[in-house]
PDB file of C-alpha atoms and ligand atoms in Angstrom:
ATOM      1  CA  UNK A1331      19.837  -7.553   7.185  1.00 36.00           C
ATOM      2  CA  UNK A1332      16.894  -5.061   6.307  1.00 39.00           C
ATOM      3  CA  UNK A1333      17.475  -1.525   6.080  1.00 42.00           C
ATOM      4  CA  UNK A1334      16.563   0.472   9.238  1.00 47.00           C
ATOM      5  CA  UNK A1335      13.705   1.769   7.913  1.00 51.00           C
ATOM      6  CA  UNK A1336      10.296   2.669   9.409  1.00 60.00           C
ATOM      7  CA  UNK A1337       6.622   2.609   8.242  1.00 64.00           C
ATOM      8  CA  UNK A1338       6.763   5.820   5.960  1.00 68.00           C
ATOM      9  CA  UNK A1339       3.259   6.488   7.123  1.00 64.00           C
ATOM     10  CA  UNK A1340       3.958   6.166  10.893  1.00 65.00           C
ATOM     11  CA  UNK A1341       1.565   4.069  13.455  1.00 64.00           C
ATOM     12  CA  UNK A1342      -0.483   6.585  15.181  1.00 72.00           C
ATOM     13  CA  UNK A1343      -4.493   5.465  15.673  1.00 78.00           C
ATOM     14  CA  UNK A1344      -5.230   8.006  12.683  1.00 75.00           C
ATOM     15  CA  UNK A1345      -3.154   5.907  10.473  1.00 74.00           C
ATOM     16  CA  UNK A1346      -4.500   3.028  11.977  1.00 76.00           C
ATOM     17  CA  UNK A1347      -7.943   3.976  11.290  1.00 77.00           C
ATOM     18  CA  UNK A1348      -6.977   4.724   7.709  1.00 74.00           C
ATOM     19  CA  UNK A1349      -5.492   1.302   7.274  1.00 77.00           C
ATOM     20  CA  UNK A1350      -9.079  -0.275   8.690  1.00 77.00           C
ATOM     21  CA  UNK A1351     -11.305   2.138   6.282  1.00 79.00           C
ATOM     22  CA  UNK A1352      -8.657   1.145   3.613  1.00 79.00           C
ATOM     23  CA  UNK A1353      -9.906  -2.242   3.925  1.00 83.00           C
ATOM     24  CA  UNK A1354     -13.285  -1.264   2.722  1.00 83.00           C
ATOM     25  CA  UNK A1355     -12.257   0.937   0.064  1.00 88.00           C
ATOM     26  CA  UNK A1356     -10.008  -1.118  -1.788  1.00 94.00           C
ATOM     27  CA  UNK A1357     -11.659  -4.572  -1.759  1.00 94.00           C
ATOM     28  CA  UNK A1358     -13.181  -4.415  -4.675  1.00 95.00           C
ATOM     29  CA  UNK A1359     -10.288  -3.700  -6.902  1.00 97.00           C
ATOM     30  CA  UNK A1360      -8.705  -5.869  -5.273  1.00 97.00           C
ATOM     31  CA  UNK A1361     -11.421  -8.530  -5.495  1.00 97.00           C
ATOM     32  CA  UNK A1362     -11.394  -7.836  -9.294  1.00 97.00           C
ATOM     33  CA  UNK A1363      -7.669  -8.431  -8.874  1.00 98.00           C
ATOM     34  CA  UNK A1364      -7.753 -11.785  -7.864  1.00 98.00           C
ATOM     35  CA  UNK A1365     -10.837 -13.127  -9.847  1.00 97.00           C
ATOM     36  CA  UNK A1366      -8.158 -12.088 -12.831  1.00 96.00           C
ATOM     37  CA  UNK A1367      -5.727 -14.446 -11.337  1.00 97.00           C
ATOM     38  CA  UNK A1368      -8.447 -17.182 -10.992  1.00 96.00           C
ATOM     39  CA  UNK A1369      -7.485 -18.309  -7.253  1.00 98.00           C
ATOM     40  CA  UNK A1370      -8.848 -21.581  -6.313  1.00 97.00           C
ATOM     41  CA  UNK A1371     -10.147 -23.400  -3.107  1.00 98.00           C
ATOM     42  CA  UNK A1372      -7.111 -24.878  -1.512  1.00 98.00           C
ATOM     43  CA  UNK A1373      -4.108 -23.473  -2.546  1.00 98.00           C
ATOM     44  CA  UNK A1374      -1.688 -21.899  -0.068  1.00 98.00           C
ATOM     45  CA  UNK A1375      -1.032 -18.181  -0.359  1.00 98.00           C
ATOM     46  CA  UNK A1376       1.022 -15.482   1.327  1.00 98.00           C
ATOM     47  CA  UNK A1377       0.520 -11.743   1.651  1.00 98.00           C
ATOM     48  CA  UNK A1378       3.104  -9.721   2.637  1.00 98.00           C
ATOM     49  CA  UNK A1379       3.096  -6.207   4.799  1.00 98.00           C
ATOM     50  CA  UNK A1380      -0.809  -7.336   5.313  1.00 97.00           C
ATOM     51  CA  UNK A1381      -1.041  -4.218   7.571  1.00 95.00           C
ATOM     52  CA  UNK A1382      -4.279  -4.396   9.970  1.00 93.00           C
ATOM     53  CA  UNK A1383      -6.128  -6.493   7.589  1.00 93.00           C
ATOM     54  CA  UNK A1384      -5.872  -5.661   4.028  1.00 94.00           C
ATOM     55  CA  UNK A1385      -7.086  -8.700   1.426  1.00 96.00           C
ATOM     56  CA  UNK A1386      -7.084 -10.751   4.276  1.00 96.00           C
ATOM     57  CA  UNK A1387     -10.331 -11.805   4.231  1.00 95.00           C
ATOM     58  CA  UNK A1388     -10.311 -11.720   0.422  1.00 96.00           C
ATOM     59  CA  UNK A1389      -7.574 -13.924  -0.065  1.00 97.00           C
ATOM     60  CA  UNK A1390      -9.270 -16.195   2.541  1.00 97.00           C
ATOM     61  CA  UNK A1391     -12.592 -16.364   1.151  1.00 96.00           C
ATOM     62  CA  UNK A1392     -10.891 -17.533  -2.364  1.00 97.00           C
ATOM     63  CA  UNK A1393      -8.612 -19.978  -0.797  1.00 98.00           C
ATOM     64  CA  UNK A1394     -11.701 -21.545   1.488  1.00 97.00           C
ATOM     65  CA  UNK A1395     -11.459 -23.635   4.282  1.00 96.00           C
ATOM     66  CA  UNK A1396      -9.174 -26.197   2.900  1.00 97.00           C
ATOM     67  CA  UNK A1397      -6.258 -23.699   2.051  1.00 98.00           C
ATOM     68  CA  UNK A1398      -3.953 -21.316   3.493  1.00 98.00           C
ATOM     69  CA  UNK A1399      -3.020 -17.952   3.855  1.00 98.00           C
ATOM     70  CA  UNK A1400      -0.150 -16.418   5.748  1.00 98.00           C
ATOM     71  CA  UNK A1401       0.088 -12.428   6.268  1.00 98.00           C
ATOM     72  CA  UNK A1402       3.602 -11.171   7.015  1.00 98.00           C
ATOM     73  CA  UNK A1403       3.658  -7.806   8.933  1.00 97.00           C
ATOM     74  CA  UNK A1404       6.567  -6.135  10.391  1.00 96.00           C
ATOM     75  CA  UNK A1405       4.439  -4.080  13.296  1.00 94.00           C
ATOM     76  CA  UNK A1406       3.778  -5.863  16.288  1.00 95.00           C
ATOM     77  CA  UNK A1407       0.667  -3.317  16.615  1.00 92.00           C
ATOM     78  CA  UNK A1408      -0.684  -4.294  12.670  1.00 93.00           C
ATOM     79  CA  UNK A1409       0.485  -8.412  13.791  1.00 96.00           C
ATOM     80  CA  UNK A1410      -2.734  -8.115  16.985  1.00 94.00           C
ATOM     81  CA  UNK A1411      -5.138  -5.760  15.102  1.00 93.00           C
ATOM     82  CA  UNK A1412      -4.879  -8.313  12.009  1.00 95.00           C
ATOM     83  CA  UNK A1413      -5.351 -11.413  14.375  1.00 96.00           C
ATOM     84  CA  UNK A1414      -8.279  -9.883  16.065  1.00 93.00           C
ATOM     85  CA  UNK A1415      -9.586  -9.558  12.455  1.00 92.00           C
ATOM     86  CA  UNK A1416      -9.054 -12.480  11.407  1.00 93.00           C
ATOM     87  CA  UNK A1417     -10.998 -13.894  14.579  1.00 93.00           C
ATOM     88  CA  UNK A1418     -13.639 -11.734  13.910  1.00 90.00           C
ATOM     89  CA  UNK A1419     -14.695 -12.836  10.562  1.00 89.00           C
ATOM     90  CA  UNK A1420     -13.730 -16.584  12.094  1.00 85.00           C
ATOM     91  CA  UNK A1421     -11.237 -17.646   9.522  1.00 91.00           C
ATOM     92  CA  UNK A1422      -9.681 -20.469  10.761  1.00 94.00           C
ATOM     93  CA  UNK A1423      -7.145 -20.202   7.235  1.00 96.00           C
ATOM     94  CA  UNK A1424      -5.520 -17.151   7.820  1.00 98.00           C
ATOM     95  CA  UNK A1425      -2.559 -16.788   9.737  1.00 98.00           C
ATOM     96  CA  UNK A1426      -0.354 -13.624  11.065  1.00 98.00           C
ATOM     97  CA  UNK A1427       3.230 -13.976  11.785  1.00 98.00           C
ATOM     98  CA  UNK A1428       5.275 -10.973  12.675  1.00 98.00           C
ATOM     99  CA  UNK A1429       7.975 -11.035   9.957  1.00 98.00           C
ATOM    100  CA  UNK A1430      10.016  -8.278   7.853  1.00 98.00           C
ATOM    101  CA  UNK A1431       9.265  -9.035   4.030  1.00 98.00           C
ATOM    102  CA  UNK A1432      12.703  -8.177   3.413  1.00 98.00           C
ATOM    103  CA  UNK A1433      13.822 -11.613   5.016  1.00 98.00           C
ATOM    104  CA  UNK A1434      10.746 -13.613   6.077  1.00 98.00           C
ATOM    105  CA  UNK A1435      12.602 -16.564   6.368  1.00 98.00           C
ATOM    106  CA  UNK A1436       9.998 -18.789   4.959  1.00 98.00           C
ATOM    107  CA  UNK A1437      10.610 -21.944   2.988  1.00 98.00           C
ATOM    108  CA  UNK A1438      11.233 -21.336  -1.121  1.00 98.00           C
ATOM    109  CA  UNK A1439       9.078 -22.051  -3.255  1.00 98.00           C
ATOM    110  CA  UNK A1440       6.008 -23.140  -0.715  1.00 98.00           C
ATOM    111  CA  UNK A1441       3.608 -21.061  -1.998  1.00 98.00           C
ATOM    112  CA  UNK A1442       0.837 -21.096  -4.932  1.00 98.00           C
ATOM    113  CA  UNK A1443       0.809 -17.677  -5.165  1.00 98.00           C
ATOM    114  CA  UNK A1444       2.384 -14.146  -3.362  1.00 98.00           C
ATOM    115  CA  UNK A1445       0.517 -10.823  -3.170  1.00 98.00           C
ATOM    116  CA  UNK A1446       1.540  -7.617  -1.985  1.00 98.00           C
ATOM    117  CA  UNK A1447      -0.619  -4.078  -1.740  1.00 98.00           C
ATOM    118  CA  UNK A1448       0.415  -1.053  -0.981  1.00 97.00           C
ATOM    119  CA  UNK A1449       4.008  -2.074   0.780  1.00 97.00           C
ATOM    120  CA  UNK A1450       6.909  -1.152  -2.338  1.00 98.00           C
ATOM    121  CA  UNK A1451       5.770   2.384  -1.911  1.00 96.00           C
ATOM    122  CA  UNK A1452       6.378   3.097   1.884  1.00 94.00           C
ATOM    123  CA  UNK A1453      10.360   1.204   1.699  1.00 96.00           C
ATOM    124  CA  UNK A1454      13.691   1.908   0.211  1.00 96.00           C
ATOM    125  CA  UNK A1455      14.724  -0.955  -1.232  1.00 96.00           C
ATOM    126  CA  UNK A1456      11.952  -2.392  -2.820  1.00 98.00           C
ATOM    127  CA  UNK A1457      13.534  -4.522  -5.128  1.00 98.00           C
ATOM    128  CA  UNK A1458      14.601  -6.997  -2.696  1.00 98.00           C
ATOM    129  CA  UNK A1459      11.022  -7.103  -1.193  1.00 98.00           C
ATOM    130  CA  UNK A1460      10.111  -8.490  -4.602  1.00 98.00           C
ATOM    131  CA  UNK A1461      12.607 -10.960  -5.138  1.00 98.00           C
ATOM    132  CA  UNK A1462      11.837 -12.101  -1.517  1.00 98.00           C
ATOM    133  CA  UNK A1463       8.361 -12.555  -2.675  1.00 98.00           C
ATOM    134  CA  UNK A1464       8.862 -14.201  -5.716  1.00 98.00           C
ATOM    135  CA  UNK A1465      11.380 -16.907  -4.403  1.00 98.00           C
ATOM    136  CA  UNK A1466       8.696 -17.806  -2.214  1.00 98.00           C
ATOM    137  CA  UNK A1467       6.229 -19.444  -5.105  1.00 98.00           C
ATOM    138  CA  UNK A1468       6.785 -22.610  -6.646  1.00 98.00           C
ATOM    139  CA  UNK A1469       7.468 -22.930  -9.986  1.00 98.00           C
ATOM    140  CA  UNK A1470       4.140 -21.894 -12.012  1.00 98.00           C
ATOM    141  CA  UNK A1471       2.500 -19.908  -9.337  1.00 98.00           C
ATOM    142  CA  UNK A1472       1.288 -17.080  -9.855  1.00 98.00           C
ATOM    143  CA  UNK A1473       2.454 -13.106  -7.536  1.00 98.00           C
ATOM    144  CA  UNK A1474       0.372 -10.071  -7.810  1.00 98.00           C
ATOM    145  CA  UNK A1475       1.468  -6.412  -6.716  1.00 98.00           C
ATOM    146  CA  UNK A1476      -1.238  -3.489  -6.185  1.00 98.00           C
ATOM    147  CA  UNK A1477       1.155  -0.522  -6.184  1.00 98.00           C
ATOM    148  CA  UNK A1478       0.323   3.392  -5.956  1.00 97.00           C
ATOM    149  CA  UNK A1479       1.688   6.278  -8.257  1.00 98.00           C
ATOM    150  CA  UNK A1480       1.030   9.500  -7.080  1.00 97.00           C
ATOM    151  CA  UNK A1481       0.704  10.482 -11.276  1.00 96.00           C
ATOM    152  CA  UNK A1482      -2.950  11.167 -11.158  1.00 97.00           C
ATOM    153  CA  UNK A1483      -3.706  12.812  -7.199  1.00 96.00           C
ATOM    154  CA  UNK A1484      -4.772  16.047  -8.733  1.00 95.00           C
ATOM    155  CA  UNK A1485      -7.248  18.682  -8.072  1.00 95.00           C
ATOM    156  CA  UNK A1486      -9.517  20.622  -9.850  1.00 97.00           C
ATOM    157  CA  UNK A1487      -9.703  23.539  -9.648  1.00 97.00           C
ATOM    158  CA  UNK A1488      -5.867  23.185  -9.097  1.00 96.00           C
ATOM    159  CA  UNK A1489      -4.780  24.831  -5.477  1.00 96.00           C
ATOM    160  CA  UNK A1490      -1.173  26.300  -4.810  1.00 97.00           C
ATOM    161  CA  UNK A1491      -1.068  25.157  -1.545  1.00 96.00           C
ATOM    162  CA  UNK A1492      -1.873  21.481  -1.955  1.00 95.00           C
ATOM    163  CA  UNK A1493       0.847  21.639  -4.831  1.00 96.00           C
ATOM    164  CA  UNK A1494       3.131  22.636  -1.649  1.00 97.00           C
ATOM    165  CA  UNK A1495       2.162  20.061   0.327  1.00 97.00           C
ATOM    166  CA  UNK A1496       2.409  17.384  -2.193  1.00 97.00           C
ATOM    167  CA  UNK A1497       5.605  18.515  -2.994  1.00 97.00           C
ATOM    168  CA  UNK A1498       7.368  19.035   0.402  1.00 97.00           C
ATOM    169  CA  UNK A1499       5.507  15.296   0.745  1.00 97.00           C
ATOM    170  CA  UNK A1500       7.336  13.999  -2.020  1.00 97.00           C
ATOM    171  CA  UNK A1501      10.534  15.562  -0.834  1.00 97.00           C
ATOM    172  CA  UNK A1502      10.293  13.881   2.457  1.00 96.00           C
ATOM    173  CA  UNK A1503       9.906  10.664   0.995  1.00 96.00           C
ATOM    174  CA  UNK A1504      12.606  10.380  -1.748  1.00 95.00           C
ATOM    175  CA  UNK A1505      15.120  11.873   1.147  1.00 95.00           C
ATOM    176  CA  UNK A1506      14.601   8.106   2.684  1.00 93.00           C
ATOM    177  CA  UNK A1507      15.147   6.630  -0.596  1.00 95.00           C
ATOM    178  CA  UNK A1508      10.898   6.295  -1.008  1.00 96.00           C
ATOM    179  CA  UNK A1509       9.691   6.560  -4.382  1.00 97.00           C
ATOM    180  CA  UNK A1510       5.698   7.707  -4.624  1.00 97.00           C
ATOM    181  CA  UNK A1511       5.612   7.223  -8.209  1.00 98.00           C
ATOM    182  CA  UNK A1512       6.348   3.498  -7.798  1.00 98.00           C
ATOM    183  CA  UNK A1513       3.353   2.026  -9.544  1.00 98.00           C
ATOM    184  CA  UNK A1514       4.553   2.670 -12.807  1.00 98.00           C
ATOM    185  CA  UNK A1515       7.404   0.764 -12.261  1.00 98.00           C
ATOM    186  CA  UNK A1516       6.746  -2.605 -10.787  1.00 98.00           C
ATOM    187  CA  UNK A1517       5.885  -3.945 -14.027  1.00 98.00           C
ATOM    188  CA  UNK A1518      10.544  -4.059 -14.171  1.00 98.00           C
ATOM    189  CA  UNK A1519      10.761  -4.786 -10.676  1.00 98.00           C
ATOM    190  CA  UNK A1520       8.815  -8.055 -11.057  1.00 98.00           C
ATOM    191  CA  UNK A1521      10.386  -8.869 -14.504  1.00 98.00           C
ATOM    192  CA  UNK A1522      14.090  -8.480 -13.090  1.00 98.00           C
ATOM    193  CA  UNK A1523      13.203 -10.857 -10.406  1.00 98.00           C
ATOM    194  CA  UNK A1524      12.360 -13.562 -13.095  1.00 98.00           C
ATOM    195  CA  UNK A1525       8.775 -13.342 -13.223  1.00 98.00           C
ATOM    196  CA  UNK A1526       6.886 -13.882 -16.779  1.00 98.00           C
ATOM    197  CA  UNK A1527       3.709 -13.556 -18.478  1.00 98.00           C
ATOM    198  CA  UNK A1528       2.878 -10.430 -16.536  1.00 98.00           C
ATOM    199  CA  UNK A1529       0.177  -8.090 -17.263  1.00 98.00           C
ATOM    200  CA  UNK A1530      -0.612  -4.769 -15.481  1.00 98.00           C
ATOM    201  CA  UNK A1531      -3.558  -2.426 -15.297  1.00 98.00           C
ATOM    202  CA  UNK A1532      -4.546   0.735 -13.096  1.00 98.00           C
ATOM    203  CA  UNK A1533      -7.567   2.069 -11.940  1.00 98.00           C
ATOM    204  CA  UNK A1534      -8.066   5.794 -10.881  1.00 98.00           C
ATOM    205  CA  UNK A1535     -10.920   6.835  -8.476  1.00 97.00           C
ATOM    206  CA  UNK A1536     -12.597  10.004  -8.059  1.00 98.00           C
ATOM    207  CA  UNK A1537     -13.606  10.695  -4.489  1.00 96.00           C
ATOM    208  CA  UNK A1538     -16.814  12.792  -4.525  1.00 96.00           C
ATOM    209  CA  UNK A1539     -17.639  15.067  -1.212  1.00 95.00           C
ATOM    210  CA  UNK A1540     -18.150  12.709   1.759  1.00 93.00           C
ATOM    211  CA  UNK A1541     -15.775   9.829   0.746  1.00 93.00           C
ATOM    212  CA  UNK A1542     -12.907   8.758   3.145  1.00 90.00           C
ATOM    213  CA  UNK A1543      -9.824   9.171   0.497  1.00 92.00           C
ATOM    214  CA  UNK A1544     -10.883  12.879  -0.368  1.00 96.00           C
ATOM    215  CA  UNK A1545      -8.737  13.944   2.092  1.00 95.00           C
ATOM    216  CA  UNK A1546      -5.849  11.489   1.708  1.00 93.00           C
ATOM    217  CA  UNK A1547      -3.325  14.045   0.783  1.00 94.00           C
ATOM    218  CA  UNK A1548      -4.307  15.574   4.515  1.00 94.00           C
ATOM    219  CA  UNK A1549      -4.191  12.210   6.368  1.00 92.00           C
ATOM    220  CA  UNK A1550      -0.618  11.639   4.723  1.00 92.00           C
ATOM    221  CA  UNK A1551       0.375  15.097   6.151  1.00 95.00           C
ATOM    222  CA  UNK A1552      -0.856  14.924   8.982  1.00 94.00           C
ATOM    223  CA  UNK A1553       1.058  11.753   9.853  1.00 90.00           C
ATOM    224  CA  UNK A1554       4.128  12.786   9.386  1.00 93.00           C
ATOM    225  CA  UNK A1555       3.658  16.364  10.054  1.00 95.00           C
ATOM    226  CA  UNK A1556       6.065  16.753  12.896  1.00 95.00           C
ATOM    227  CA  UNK A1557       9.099  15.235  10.764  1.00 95.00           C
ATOM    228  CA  UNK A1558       8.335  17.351   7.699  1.00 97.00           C
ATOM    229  CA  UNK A1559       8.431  20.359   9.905  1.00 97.00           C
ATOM    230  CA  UNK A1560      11.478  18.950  12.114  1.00 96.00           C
ATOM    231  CA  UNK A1561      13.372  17.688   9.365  1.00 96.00           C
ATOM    232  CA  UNK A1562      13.052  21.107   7.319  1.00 97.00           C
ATOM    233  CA  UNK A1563      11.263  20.287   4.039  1.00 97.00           C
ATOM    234  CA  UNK A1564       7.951  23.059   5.108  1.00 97.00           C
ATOM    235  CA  UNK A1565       7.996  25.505   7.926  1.00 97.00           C
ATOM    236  CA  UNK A1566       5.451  25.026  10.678  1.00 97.00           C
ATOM    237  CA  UNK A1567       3.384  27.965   9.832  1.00 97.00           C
ATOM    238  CA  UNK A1568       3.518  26.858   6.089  1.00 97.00           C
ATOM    239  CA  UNK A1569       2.448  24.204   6.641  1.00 98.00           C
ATOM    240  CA  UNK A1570      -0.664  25.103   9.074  1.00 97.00           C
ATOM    241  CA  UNK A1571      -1.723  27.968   6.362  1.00 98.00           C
ATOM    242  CA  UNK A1572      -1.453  25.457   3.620  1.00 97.00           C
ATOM    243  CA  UNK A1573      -3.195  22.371   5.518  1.00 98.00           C
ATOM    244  CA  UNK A1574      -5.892  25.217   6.420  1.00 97.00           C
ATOM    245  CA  UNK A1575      -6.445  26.342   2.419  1.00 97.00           C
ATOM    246  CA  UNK A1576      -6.815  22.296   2.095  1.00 97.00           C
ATOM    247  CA  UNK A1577      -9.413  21.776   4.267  1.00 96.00           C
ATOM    248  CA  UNK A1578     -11.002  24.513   2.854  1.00 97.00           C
ATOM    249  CA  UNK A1579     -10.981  23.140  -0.687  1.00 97.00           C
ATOM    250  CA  UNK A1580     -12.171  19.592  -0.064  1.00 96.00           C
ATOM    251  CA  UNK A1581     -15.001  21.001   1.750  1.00 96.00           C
ATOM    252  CA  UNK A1582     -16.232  22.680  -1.861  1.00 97.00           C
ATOM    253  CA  UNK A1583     -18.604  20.461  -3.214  1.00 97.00           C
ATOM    254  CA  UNK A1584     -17.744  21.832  -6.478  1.00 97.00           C
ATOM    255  CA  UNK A1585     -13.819  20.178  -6.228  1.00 98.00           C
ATOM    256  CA  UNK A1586     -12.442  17.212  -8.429  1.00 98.00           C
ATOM    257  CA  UNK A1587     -10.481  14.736  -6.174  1.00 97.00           C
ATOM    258  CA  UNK A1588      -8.384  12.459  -8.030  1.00 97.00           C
ATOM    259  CA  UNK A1589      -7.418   9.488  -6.394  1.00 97.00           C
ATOM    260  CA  UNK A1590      -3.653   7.927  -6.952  1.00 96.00           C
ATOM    261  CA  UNK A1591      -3.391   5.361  -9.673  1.00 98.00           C
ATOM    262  CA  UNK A1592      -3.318   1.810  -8.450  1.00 98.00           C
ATOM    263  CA  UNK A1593      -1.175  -0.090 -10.944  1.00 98.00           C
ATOM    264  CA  UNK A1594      -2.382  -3.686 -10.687  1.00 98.00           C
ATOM    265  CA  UNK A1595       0.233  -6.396 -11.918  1.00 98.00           C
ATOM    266  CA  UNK A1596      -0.318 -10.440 -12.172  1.00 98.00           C
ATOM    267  CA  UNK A1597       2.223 -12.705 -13.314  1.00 98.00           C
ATOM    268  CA  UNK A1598       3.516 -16.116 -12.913  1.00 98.00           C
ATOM    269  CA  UNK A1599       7.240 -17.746 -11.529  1.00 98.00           C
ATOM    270  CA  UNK A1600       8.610 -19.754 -14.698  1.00 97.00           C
ATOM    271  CA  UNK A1601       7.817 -23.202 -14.329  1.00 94.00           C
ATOM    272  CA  UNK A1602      10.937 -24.635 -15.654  1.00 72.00           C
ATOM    273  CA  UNK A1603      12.902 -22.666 -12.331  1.00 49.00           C
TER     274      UNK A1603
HETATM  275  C1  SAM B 969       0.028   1.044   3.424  1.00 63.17           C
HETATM  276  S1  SAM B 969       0.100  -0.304   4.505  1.00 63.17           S
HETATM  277  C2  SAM B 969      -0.793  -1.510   3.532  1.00 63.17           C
HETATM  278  C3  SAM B 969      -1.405  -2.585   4.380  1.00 63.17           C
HETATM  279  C4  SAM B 969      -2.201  -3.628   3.579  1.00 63.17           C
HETATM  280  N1  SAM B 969      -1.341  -4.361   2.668  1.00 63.17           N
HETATM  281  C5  SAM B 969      -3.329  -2.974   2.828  1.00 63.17           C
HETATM  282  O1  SAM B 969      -3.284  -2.955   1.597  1.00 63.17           O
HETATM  283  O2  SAM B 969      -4.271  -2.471   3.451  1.00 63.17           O
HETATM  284  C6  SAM B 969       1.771  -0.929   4.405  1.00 63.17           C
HETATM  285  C7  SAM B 969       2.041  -2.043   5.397  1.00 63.17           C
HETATM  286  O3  SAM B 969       3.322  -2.630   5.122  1.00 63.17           O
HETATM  287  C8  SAM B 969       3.952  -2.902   6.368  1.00 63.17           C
HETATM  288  N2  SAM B 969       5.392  -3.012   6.122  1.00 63.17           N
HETATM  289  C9  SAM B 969       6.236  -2.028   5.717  1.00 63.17           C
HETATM  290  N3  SAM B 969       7.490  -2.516   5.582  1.00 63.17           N
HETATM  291  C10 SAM B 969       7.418  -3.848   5.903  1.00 63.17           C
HETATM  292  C11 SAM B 969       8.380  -4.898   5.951  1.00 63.17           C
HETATM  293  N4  SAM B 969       9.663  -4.681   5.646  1.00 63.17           N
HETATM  294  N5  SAM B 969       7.966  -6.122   6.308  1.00 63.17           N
HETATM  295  C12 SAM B 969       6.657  -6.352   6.618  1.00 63.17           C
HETATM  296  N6  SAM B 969       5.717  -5.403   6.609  1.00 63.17           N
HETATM  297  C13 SAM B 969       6.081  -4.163   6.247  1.00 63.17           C
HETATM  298  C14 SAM B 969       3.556  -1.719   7.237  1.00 63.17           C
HETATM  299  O4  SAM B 969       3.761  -1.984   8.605  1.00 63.17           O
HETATM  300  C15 SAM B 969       2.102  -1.564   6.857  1.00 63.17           C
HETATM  301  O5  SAM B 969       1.280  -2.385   7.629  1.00 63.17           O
END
C-alpha cells in the first residue's frame, strides 16, 4: 500500500494556478527533453503524477494521432482540470486515469516509454515510484525523469531572510521524509531499478523581473504556510517579517533569481529483461 502521504505542495487554486503557468514555463525543456529521446508517431506512452497538464500535450503531439498516452494522477481535482485540457487542445490520444504511481496497477511492460516531471521531489519513498515506472516499459523502451534540486535557488545580492525561509522550507520537507535536493540523485534511483544507458543533464534558469518563477520560493511558502507555522519549524511573525523582506527583494530590478536545477535523465529498460 502507498504511504499516507499528501501533495507536499498542497491543492489550493494558487498552487493550481502555478501548476497551469508551469505548463508554459517548462515546455521547452521539456520539449528538448524528448526530441533527445527521439519519440515517434505511434508508440504508447505513460506519464505519471501528470498534475493539471504538464507534457501532456507534448507527449501527445510526439506520439500523434495513432498512439497513446496515459497520465496517472493521484488528485481527483488535477484528474478533471487535466481532462478539460486535454479536451481543449482536442487530443483524442491522451488519457487521464486517477491512479497513485506508487501502485498504478497497469499491465508490465505495456509501454514504449515512461516519463515523470517534477513528482520524486514532493514523496517519501521515491524509489518505489521509479521501479513502478520502469516495470511498466517493455524491454528496450526508453523512461525519462525531469527532477528538481534546490542546489542552485540562490539570490544575489544574498538576503538573510530568504536563507530562513528556504531553510525552515527544507526542514518541513525532510521531516516527511521529502528530499529537495533530489535531482542530483535520480541518476542511482533509475540505475538501481535496472535501467541502462542513461544519460543526465540540467538546466538552470534565471528569472529576470516580471517572470512567473521569480517568486517561487514565495509561492512554495505560501502554500504551506499554515503547517510550517503549526507544525513549529518558523514562528508566525517570522515568518510574515521574512515573507515581507522577500517581496521586497524580488521587486528590485537589480536582484539575481536563480531558478532550481532541473536534472534531466533518459535511459532505456534492458532489452534482454
Ligand atoms: C509538481 S506537480 C507536477 C505536475 C506535472 N508533472 C508537471 O510537471 O507540471 C506533482 C504532481 O504529482 C502528483 N502526485 C504526487 N504523488 C503522486 C502519486 N503517488 N501518484 C500520482 N500522482 C502523484 C501531484 O498530485 C501533482 O499533480
Amino acid at each position: 500500500m502507498a504511504p499516507k502521504d499528501h501533495y507536499l505542495l498542497g491543492r489550493s487554486q494558487a498552487e493550481e494556478a502555478r501548476l497551469k503557468r508551469q505548463i508554459a514555463n517548462l515546455g521547452p525543456d521539456s520539449d528538448a527533453q524528448f526530441e533527445k529521446i527521439g519519440i515517434r508517431p505511434g508508440e504508447k506512452v505513460v506519464d505519471l503524477g501528470c498534475g493539471p497538464g504538464g507534457v501532456l500535450q507534448l507527449l501527445g503531439k510526439r506520439v500523434g494521432p495513432t498512439g497513446s498516452v496515459l497520465g496517472i494522477e493521484r488528485s481527483a481535482q488535477f484528474v478533471d482540470l487535466a481532462r478539460r485540457f486535454v479536451a481543449d487542445h482536442a487530443m483524442g490520444q491522451v488519457e487521464i486515469r486517477e491512479g497513485d504511481a506508487y501502485d498504478t496497477g497497469l499491465p508490465r511492460g505495456s509501454f514504449d516509454g515512461a516519463h515523470m516531471r517534477l513528482v520524486l521531489v514532493n514523496v517519501p519513498e521515491p524509489e518505489r515510484i521509479v521501479r513502478e515506472m520502469v516495470s511498466l516499459v517493455r524491454p528496450g523502451g526508453w523512461v525519462a525523469s525531469f527532477e528538481a534540486d534546490f542546489v542552485s535557488h540562490i539570490y544575489d545580492p544574498p538576503l538573510p531572510e530568504w536563507a530562513r525561509l528556504l531553510e525552515a522550507y527544507i526542514a518541513y520537507s525532510s521531516a516527511q521524509g521529502i528530499d529537495l535536493f533530489i535531482g542530483r540523485r535520480t541518476h542511482r534511483l533509475f540505475r538501481d531499478a535496472g535501467v541502462e544507458d542513461i544519460q543526465v543533464d540540467a538546466v538552470v534558469h534565471v528569472y529576470p523581473p516580471g517572470h512567473d518563477r521569480r517568486p517561487i520560493l514565495r509561492d512554495f511558502i505560501n502554500n504551506v504556510r499554515d503547517r510550517l507555522i503549526g507544525d513549529g519549524f518558523i514562528q508566525r511573525h517570522e515568518l510574515e517579517e521574512a515573507m515581507t523582506a522577500l517581496e521586497r527583494h524580488l521587486s528590485d530590478p537589480d536582484v539575481l533569481v536563480a531558478s532550481n536545477a532541473f536534472f534531466r535523465l533518459v535511459g532505456r529498460v534492458p532489452s534482454s529483461v
